[in-house]
Short mmCIF file of C-alpha atoms (C1' of nucleotides) in Angstrom, two decimals:
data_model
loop_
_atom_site.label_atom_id
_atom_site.label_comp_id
_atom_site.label_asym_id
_atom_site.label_seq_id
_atom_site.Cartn_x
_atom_site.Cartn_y
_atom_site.Cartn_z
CA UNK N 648 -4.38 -0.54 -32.79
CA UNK N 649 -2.05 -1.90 -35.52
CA UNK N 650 -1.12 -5.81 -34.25
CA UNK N 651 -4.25 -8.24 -34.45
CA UNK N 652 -2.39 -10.43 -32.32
CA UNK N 653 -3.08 -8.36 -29.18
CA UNK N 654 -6.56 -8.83 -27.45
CA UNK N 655 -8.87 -5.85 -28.29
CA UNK N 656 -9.78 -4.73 -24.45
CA UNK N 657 -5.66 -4.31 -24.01
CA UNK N 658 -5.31 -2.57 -27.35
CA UNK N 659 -7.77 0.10 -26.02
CA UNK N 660 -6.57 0.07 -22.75
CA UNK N 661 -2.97 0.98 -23.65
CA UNK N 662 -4.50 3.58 -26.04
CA UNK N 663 -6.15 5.12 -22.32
CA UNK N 664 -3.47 4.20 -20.25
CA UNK N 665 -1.25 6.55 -22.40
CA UNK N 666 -4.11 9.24 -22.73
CA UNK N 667 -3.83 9.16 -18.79
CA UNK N 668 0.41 9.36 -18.98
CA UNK N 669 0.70 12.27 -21.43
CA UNK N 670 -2.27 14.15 -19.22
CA UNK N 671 -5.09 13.79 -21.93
CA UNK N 672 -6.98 12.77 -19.27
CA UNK N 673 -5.53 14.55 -16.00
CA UNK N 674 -5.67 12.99 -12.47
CA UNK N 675 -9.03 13.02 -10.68
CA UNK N 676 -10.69 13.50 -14.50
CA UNK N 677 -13.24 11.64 -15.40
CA UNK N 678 -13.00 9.27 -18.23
CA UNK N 679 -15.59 9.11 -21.22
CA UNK N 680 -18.44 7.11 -20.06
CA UNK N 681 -18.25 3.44 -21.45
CA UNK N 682 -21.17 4.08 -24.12
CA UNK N 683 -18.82 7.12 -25.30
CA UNK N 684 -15.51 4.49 -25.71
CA UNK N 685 -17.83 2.34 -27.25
CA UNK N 686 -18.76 4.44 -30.35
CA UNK N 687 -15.38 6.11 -29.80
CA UNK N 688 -13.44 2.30 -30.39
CA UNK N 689 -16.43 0.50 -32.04
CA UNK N 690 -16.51 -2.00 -30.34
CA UNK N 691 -19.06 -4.09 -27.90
CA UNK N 692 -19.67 -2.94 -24.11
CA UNK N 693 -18.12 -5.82 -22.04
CA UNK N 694 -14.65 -5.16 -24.36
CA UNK N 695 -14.63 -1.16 -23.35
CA UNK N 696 -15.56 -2.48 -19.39
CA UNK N 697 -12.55 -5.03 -20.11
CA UNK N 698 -10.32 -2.36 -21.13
CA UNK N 699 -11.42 -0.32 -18.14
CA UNK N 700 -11.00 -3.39 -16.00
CA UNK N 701 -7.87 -3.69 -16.93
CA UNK N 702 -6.70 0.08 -16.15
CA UNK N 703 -8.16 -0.35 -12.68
CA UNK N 704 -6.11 -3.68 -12.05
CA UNK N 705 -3.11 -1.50 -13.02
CA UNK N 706 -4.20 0.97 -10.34
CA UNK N 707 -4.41 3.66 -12.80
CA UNK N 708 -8.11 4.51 -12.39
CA UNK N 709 -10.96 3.45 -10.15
CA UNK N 710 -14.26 2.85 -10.79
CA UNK N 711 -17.58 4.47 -9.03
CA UNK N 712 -21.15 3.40 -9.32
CA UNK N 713 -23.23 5.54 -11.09
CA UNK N 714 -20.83 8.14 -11.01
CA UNK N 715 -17.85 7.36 -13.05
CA UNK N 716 -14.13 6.05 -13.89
CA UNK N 717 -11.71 8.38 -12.72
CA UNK N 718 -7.96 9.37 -13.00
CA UNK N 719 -6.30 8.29 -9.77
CA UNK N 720 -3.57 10.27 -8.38
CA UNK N 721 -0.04 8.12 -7.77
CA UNK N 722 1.41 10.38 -5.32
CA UNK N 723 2.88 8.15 -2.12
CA UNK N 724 3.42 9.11 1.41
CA UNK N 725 6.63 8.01 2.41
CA UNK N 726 7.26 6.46 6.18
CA UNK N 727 10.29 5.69 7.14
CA UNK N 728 10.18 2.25 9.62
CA UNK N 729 12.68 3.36 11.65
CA UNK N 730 10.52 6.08 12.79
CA UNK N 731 7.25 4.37 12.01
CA UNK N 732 5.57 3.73 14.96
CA UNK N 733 7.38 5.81 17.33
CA UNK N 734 7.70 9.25 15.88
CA UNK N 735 4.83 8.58 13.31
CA UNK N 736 2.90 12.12 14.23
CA UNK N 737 6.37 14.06 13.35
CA UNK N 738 6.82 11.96 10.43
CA UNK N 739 3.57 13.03 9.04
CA UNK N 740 3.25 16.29 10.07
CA UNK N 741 6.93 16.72 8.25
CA UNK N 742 5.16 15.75 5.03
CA UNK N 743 2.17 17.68 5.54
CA UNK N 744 -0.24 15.27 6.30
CA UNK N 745 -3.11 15.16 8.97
CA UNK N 746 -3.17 11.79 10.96
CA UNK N 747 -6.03 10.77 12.97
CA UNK N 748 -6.98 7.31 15.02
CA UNK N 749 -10.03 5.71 14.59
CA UNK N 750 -10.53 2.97 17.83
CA UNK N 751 -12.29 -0.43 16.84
CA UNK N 752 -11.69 -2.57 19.52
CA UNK N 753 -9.62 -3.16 23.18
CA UNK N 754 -10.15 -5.84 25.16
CA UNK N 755 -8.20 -9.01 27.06
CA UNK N 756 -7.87 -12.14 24.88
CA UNK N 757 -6.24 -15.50 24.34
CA UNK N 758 -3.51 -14.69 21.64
CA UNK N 759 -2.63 -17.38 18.70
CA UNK N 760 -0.45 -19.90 19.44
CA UNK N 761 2.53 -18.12 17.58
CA UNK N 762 1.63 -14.99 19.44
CA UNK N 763 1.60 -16.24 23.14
CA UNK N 764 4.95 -17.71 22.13
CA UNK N 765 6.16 -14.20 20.88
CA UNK N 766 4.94 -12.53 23.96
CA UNK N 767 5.41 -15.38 26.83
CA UNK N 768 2.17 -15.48 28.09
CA UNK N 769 -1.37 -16.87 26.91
CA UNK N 770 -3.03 -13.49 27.64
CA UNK N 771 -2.90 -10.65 26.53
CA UNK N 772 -4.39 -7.22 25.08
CA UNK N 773 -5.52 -6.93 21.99
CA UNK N 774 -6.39 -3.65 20.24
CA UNK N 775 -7.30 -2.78 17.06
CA UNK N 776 -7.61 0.45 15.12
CA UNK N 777 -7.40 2.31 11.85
CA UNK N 778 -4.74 5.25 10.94
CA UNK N 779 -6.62 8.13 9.19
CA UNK N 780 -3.92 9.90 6.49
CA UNK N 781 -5.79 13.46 5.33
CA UNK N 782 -9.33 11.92 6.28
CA UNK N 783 -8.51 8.60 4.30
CA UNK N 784 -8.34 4.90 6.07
CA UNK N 785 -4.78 3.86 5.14
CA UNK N 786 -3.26 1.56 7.79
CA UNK N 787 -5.34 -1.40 9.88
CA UNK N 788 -3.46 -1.85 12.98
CA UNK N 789 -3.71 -4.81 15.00
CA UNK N 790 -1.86 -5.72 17.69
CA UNK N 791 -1.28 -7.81 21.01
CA UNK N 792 0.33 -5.87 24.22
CA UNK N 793 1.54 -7.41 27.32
CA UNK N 794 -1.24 -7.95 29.45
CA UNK N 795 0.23 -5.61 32.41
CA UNK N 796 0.69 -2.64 29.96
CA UNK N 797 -1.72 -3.03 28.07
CA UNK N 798 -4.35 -3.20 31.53
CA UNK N 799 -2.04 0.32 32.55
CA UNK N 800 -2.21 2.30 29.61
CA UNK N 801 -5.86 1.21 28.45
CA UNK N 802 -7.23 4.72 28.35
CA UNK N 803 -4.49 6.30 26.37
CA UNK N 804 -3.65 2.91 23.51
CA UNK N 805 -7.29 3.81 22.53
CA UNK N 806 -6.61 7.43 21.45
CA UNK N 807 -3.23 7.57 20.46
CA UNK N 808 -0.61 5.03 18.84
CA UNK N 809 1.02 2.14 20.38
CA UNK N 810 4.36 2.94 20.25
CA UNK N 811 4.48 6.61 21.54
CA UNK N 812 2.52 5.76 24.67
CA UNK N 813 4.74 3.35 25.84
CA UNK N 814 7.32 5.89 24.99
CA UNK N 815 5.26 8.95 26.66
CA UNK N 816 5.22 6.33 29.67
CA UNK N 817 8.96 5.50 30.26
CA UNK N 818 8.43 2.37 28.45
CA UNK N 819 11.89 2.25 25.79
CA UNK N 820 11.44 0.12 22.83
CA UNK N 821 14.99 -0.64 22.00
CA UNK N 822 14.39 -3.11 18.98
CA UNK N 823 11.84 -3.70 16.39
CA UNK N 824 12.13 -6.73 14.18
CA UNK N 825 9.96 -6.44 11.21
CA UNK N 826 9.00 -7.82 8.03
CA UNK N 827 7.21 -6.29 4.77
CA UNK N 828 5.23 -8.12 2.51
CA UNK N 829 2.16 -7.72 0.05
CA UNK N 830 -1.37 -9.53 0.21
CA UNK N 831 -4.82 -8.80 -0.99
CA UNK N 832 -7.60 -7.22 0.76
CA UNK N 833 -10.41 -9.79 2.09
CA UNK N 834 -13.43 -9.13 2.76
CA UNK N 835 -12.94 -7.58 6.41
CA UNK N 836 -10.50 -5.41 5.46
CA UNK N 837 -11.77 -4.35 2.00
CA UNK N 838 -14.24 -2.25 4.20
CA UNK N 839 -12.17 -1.32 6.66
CA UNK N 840 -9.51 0.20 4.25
CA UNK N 841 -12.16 1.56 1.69
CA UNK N 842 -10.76 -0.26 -1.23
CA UNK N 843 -12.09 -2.91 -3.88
CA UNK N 844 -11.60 -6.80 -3.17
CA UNK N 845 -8.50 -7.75 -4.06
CA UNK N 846 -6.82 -4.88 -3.97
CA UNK N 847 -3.29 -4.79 -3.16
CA UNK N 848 -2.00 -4.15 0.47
CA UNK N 849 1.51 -3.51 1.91
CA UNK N 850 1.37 -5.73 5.62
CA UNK N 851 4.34 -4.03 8.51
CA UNK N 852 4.43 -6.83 10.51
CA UNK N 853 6.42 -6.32 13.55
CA UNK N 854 7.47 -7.12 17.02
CA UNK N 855 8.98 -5.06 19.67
CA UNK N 856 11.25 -5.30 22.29
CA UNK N 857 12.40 -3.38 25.07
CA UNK N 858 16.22 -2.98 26.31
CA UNK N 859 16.33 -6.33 28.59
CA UNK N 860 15.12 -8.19 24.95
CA UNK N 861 11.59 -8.32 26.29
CA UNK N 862 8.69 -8.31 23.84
CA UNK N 863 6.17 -6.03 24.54
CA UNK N 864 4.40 -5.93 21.15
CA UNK N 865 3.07 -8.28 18.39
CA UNK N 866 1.32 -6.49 15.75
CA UNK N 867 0.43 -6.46 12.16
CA UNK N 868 -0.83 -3.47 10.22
CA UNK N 869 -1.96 -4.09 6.47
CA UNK N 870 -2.14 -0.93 4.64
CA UNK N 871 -3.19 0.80 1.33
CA UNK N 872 -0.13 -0.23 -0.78
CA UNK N 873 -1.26 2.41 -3.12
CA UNK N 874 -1.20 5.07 -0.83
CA UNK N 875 2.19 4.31 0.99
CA UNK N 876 6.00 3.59 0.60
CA UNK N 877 8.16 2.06 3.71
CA UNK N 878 11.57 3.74 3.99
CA UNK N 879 14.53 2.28 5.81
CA UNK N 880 17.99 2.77 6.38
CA UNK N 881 20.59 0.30 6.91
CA UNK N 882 24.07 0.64 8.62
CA UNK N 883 26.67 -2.14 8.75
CA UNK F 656 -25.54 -18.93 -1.30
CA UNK F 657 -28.03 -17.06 1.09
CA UNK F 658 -28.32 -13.72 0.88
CA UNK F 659 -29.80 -11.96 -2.78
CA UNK F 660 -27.53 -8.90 -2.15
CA UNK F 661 -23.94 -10.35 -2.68
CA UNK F 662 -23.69 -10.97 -6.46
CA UNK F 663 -23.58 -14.61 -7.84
CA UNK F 664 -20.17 -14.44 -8.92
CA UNK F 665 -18.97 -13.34 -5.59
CA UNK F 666 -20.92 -16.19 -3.76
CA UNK F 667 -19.72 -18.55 -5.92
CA UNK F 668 -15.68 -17.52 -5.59
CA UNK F 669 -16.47 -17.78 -1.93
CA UNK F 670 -17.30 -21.16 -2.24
CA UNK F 671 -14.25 -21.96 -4.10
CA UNK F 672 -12.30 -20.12 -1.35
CA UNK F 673 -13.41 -21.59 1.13
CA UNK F 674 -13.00 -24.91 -0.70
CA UNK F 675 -9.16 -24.03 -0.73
CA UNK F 676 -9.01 -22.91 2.34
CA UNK F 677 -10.12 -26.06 3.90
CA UNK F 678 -7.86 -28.56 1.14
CA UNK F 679 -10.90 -29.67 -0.66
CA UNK F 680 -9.39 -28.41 -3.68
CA UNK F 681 -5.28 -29.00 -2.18
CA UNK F 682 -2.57 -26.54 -3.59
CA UNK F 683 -1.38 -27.26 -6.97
CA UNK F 684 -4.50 -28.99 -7.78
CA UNK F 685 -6.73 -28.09 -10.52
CA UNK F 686 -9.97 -26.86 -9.98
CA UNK F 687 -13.08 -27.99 -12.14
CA UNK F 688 -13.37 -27.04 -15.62
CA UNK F 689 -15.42 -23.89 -16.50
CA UNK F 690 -17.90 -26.40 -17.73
CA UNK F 691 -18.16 -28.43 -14.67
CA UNK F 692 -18.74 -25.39 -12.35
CA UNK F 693 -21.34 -23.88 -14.91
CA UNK F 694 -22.84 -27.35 -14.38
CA UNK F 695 -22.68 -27.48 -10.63
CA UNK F 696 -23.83 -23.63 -9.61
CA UNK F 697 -26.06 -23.29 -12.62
CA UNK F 698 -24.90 -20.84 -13.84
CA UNK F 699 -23.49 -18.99 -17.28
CA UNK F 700 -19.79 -19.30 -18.50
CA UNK F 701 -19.10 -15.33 -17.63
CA UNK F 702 -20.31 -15.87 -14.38
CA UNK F 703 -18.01 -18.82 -13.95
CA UNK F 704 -15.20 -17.23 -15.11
CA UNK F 705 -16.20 -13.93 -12.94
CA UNK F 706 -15.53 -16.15 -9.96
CA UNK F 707 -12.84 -17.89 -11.05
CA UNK F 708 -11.18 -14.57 -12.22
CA UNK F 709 -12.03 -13.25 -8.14
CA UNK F 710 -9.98 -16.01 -7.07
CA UNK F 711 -6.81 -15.41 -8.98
CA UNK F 712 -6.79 -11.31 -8.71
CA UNK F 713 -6.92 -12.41 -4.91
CA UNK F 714 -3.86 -14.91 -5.23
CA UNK F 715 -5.48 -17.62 -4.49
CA UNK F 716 -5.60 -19.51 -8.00
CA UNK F 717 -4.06 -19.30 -11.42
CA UNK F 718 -5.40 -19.67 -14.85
CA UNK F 719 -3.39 -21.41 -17.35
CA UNK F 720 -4.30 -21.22 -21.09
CA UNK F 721 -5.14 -24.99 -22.57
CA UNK F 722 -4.50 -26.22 -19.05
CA UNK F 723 -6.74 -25.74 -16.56
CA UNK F 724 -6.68 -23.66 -12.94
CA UNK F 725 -4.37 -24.23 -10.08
CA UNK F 726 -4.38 -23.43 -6.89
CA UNK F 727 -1.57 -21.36 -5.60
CA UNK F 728 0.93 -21.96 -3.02
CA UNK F 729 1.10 -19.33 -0.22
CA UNK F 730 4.36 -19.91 1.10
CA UNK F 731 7.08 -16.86 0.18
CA UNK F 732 10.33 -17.13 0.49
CA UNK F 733 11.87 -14.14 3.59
CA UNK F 734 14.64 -12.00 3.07
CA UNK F 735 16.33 -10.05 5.25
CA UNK F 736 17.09 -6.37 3.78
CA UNK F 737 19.80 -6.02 6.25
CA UNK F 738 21.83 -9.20 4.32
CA UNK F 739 20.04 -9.02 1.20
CA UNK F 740 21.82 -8.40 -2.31
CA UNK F 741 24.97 -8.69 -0.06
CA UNK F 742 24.73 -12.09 1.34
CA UNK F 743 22.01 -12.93 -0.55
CA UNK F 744 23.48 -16.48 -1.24
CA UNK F 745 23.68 -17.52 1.87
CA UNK F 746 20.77 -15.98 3.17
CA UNK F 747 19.23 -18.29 0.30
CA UNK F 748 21.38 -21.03 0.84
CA UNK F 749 19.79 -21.18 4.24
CA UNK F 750 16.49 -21.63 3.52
CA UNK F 751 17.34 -24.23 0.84
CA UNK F 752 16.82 -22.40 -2.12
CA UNK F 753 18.77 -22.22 -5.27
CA UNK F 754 19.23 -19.19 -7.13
CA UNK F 755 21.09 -17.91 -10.05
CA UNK F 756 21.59 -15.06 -12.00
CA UNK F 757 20.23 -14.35 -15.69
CA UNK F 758 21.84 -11.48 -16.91
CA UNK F 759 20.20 -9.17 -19.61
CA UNK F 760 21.98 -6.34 -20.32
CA UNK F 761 25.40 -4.07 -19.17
CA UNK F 762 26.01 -0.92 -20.86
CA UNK F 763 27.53 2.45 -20.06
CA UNK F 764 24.65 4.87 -20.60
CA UNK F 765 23.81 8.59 -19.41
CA UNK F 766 21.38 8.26 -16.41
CA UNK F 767 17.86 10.07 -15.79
CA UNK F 768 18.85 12.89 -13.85
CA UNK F 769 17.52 11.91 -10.62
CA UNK F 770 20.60 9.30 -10.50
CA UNK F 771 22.93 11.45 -11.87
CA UNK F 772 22.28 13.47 -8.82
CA UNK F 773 22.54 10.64 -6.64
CA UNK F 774 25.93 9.17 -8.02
CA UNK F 775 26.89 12.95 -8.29
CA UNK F 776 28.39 12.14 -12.30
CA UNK F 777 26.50 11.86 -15.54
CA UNK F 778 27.80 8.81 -16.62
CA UNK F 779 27.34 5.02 -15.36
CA UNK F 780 27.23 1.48 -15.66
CA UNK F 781 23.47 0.51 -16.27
CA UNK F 782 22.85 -3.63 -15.51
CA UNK F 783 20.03 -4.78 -15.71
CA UNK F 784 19.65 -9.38 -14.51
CA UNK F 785 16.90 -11.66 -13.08
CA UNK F 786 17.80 -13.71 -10.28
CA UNK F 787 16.00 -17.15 -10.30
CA UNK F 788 14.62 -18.52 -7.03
CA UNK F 789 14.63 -22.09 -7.28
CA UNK F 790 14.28 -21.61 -11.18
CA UNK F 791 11.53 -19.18 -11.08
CA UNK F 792 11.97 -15.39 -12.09
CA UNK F 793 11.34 -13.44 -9.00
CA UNK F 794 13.51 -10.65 -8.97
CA UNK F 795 14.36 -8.41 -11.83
CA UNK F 796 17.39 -5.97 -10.51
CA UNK F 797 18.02 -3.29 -12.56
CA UNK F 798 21.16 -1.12 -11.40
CA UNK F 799 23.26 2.07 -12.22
CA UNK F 800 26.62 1.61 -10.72
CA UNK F 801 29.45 4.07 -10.79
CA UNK F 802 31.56 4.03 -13.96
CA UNK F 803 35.11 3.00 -13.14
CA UNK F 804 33.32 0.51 -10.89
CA UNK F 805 31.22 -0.96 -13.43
CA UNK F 806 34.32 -1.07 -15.76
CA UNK F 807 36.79 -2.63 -13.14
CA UNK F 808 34.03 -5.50 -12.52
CA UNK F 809 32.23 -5.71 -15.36
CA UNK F 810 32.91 -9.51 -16.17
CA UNK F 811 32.20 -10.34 -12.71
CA UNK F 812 29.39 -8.11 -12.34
CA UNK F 813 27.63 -9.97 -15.24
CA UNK F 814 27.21 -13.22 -13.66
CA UNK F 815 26.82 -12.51 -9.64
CA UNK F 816 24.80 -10.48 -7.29
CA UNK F 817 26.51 -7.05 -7.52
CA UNK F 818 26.84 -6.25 -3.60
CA UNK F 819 28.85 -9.68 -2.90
CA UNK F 820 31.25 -8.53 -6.27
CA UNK F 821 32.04 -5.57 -4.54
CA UNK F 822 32.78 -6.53 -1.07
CA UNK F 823 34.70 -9.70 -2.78
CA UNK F 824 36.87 -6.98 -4.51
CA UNK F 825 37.64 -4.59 -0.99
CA UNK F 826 34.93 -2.61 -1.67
CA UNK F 827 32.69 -2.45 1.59
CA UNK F 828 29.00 -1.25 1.85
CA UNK F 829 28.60 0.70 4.85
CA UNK F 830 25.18 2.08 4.12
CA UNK F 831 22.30 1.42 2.36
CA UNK F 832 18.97 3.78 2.08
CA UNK F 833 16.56 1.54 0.65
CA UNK F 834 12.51 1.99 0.48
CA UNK F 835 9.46 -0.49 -0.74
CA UNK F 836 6.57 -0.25 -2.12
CA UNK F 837 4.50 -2.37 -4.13
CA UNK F 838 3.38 -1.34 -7.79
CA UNK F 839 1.77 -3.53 -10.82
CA UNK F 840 3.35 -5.01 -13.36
CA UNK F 841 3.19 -3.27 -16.90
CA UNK F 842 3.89 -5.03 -19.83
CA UNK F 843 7.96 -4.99 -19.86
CA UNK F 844 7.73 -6.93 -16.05
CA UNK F 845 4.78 -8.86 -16.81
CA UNK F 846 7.15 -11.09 -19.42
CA UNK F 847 10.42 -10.93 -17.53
CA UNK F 848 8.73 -12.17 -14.40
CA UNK F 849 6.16 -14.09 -16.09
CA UNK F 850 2.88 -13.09 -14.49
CA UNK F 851 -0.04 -11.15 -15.51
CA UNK F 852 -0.07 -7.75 -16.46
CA UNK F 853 -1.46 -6.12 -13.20
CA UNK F 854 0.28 -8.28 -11.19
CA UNK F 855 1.23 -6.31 -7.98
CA UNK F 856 5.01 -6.27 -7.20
CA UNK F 857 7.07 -5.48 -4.36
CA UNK F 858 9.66 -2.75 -5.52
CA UNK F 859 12.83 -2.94 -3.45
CA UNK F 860 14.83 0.95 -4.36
CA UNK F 861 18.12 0.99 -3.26
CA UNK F 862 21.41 3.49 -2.52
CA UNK F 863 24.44 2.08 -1.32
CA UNK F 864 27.28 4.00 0.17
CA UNK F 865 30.99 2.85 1.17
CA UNK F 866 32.49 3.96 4.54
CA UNK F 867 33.08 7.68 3.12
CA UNK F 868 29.88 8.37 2.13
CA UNK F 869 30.32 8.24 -1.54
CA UNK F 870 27.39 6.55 -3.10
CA UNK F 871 28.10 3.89 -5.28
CA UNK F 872 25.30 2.07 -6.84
CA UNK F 873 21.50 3.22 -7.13
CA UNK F 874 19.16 0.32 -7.93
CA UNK F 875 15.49 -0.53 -8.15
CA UNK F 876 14.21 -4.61 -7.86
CA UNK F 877 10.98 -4.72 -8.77
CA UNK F 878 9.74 -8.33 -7.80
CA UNK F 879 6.92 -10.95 -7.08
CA UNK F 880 4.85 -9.85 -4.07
CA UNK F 881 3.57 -13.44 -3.68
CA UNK F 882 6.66 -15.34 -3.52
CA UNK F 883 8.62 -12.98 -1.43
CA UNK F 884 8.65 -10.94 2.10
CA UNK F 885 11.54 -8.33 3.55
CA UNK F 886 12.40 -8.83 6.84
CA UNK F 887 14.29 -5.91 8.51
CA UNK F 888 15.63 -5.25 12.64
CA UNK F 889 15.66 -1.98 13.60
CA UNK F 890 17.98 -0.87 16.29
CA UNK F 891 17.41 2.56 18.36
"C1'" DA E 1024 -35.98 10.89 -15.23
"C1'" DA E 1025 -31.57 10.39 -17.19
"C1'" DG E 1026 -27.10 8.64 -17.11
"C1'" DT E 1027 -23.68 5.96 -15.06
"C1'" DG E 1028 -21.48 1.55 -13.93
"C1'" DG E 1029 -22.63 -3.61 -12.20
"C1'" DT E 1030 -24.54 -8.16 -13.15
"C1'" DC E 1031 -25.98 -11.81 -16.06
"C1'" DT E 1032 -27.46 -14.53 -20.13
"C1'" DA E 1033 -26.71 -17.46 -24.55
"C1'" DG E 1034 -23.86 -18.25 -27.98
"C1'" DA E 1035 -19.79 -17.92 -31.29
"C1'" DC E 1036 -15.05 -18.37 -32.44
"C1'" DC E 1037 -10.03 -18.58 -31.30
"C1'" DA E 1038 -5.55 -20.18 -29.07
"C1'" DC E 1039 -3.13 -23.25 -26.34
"C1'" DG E 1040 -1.78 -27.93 -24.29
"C1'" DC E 1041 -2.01 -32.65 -24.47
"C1'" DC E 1042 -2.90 -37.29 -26.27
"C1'" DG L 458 -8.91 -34.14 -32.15
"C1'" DC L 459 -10.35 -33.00 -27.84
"C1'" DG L 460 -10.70 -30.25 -23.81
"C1'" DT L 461 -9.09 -26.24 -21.75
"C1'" DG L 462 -9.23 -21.29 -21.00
"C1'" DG L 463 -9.33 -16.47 -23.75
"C1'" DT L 464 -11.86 -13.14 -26.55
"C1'" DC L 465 -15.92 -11.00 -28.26
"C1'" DT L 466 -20.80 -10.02 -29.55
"C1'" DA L 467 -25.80 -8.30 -28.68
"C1'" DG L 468 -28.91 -7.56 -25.49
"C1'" DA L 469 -31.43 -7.48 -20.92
"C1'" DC L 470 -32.07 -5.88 -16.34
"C1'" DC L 471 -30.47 -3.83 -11.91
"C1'" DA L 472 -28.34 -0.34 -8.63
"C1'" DC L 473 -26.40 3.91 -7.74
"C1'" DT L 474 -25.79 9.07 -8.39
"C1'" DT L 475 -27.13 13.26 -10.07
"C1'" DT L 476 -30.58 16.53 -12.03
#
DNA sequence: AAGTGGTCTAGACCACGCC
DNA sequence: GCGTGGTCTAGACCACTTT
């Protein structure tokens, strides 16, 4: 705590934040309640809570109500986006991890303007669910199918993912155009995902084509950006 | 403001969102002092700045000190992975940006071992520059390349995007395994991309390979999740 | 009942940007 | 010098979890 030019709460919180590197305090450890820091730093309550604050913004802790702050782990699962999608069972099961769906909704709807340009057609199926990763909600799928397919393979889109089914079905995707970016979680999906407002999320945004350059899917899946890492190779 | 449950300062940033959201407040426009909205919601200065602190962890808004609060633009800027870092002008060019290259530092160094696996030698070319997007710091590129490569180029290296210095030079990327995930920025990235510590980034980690297979540069790019998005086609 | 974190207040002082 | 946001205090009450 030697510079007087750095705010208090970050003073303290690097002074945690490296308690939490070296392994003072391990992963899934709870921290010293805030009326512990408090005598332990001298200083006021909404300074240690600031300090805390500011380890949870780093994603280096989380907070629980009447419990706790705890140690969070920073271990990724790693997906590669070539195989996302289609071979996303073997991809897990490669790294150990049990995957489970969890249907919200299916039903026929009216698709966004962008979207009924995507697919060609102002109808369309709509289905949303949630990817389980070892028990925890980690990807929010939504997505728009072609009408016909979607109508076919009703039964089976609501137990099993997209991609594979059409697969499973004779249905070839031959090209997926994607794109990556990062928001913040709304209210909606800050309880569908299990995760504070605010809180970082990785969106796979993609569409997908079969071999005659038809689209068959539109779909965006936010996900737990602190849970997951998109892998991709690419050849010249 | 109906319901007692959801806590004042939440009800009140959801105002302001929606405010946003429907241009009442347009983008780059500052919102109301502190002391206005204490004023109009009736409410204490910590709850004010509760809200107003909701609205900028969820992008929405940003504080500046002695100025006032803005509200954010949403628009990013898309690059495609598959031309990215190699015709990264162009690619830029194209959606009428300018960009340019701040370089920081180029040294031989040892690597961590990790990278000295990868590049299969324990010595290497470190470089470390920002790129500029329209004059902003969005990209911070920081890059071991192999030695007599880095040595052969070095001048050249300094001042452009490294993948376009190769393949200007006859040496052609074939391959590149690249991954992304998004992280927060610590205290190093917070200043050389200018944003708040916590900040979450998009972390663009990168191999590239020539035609035989020999990797040639590792690099990680950590940079800012809310101006950018990787696009990326995926061929079977 | 005890202990934890979550919300909220009123008020003080400081640091930065602009006129 | 003024207005802005940034830091910090002491203290109150509430909500959740565990015992």
């Amino acid at each position: 705590m030697s510079d007087r030019r750095i705010p208090l709460h970050l003073q303290i919180s690097q002074v945690l934040r490296q308690r939490i590197e070296t392994g003072v305090y391990a992963v899934g450890e709870q921290l010293p309640s805030e009326h512990q820091l408090m005598e332990q730093f001298q200083v006021s309550r909404i300074t240690i809570r600031r300090a805390i604050h500011n380890l949870v913004h780093q994603g280096l802790a989380s907070a629980q109500h009447g419990r706790g702050v705890f140690v969070k782990n920073q271990c990724k699962w790693v997906y590669s986006l070539s195989s996302l999608l289609i071979f996303f069972e073997e991809d897990m099961k490669r790294q150990g991890v049990q995957s489970a769906i969890c249907h919200l909704e299916f039903q026929e709807v009216s698709p966004p303007p962008r979207v009924q340009e995507i697919l060609g057609s102002d109808l369309a199926c709509f289905q949303s669910k949630i990817l389980l990763l070892d028990g925890i909600p980690a990807i929010l799928d939504k997505s728009y199918i072609l009408l016909e397919l979607g109508r076919q393979f009703a039964n089976e889109l609501k137990t099993a993912m997209t991609f594979p089914t059409l697969e499973r079905n004779g249905i070839h995707i031959s090209k997926i155009e994607a794109s990556l970016e990062c928001t913040r979680a709304d209210q909606q999906l800050s309880e569908h995902l299990a995760v504070p407002l605010g809180e970082p999320l990785l969106v796979y945004c993609y569409t997908a084509y079969d071999q005659y350059q038809r689209s068959l899917v539109y779909g965006s899946a936010p996900s737990r950006a602190d849970l997951l890492t998109y892998a991709v190779t690419i050849n010249r």
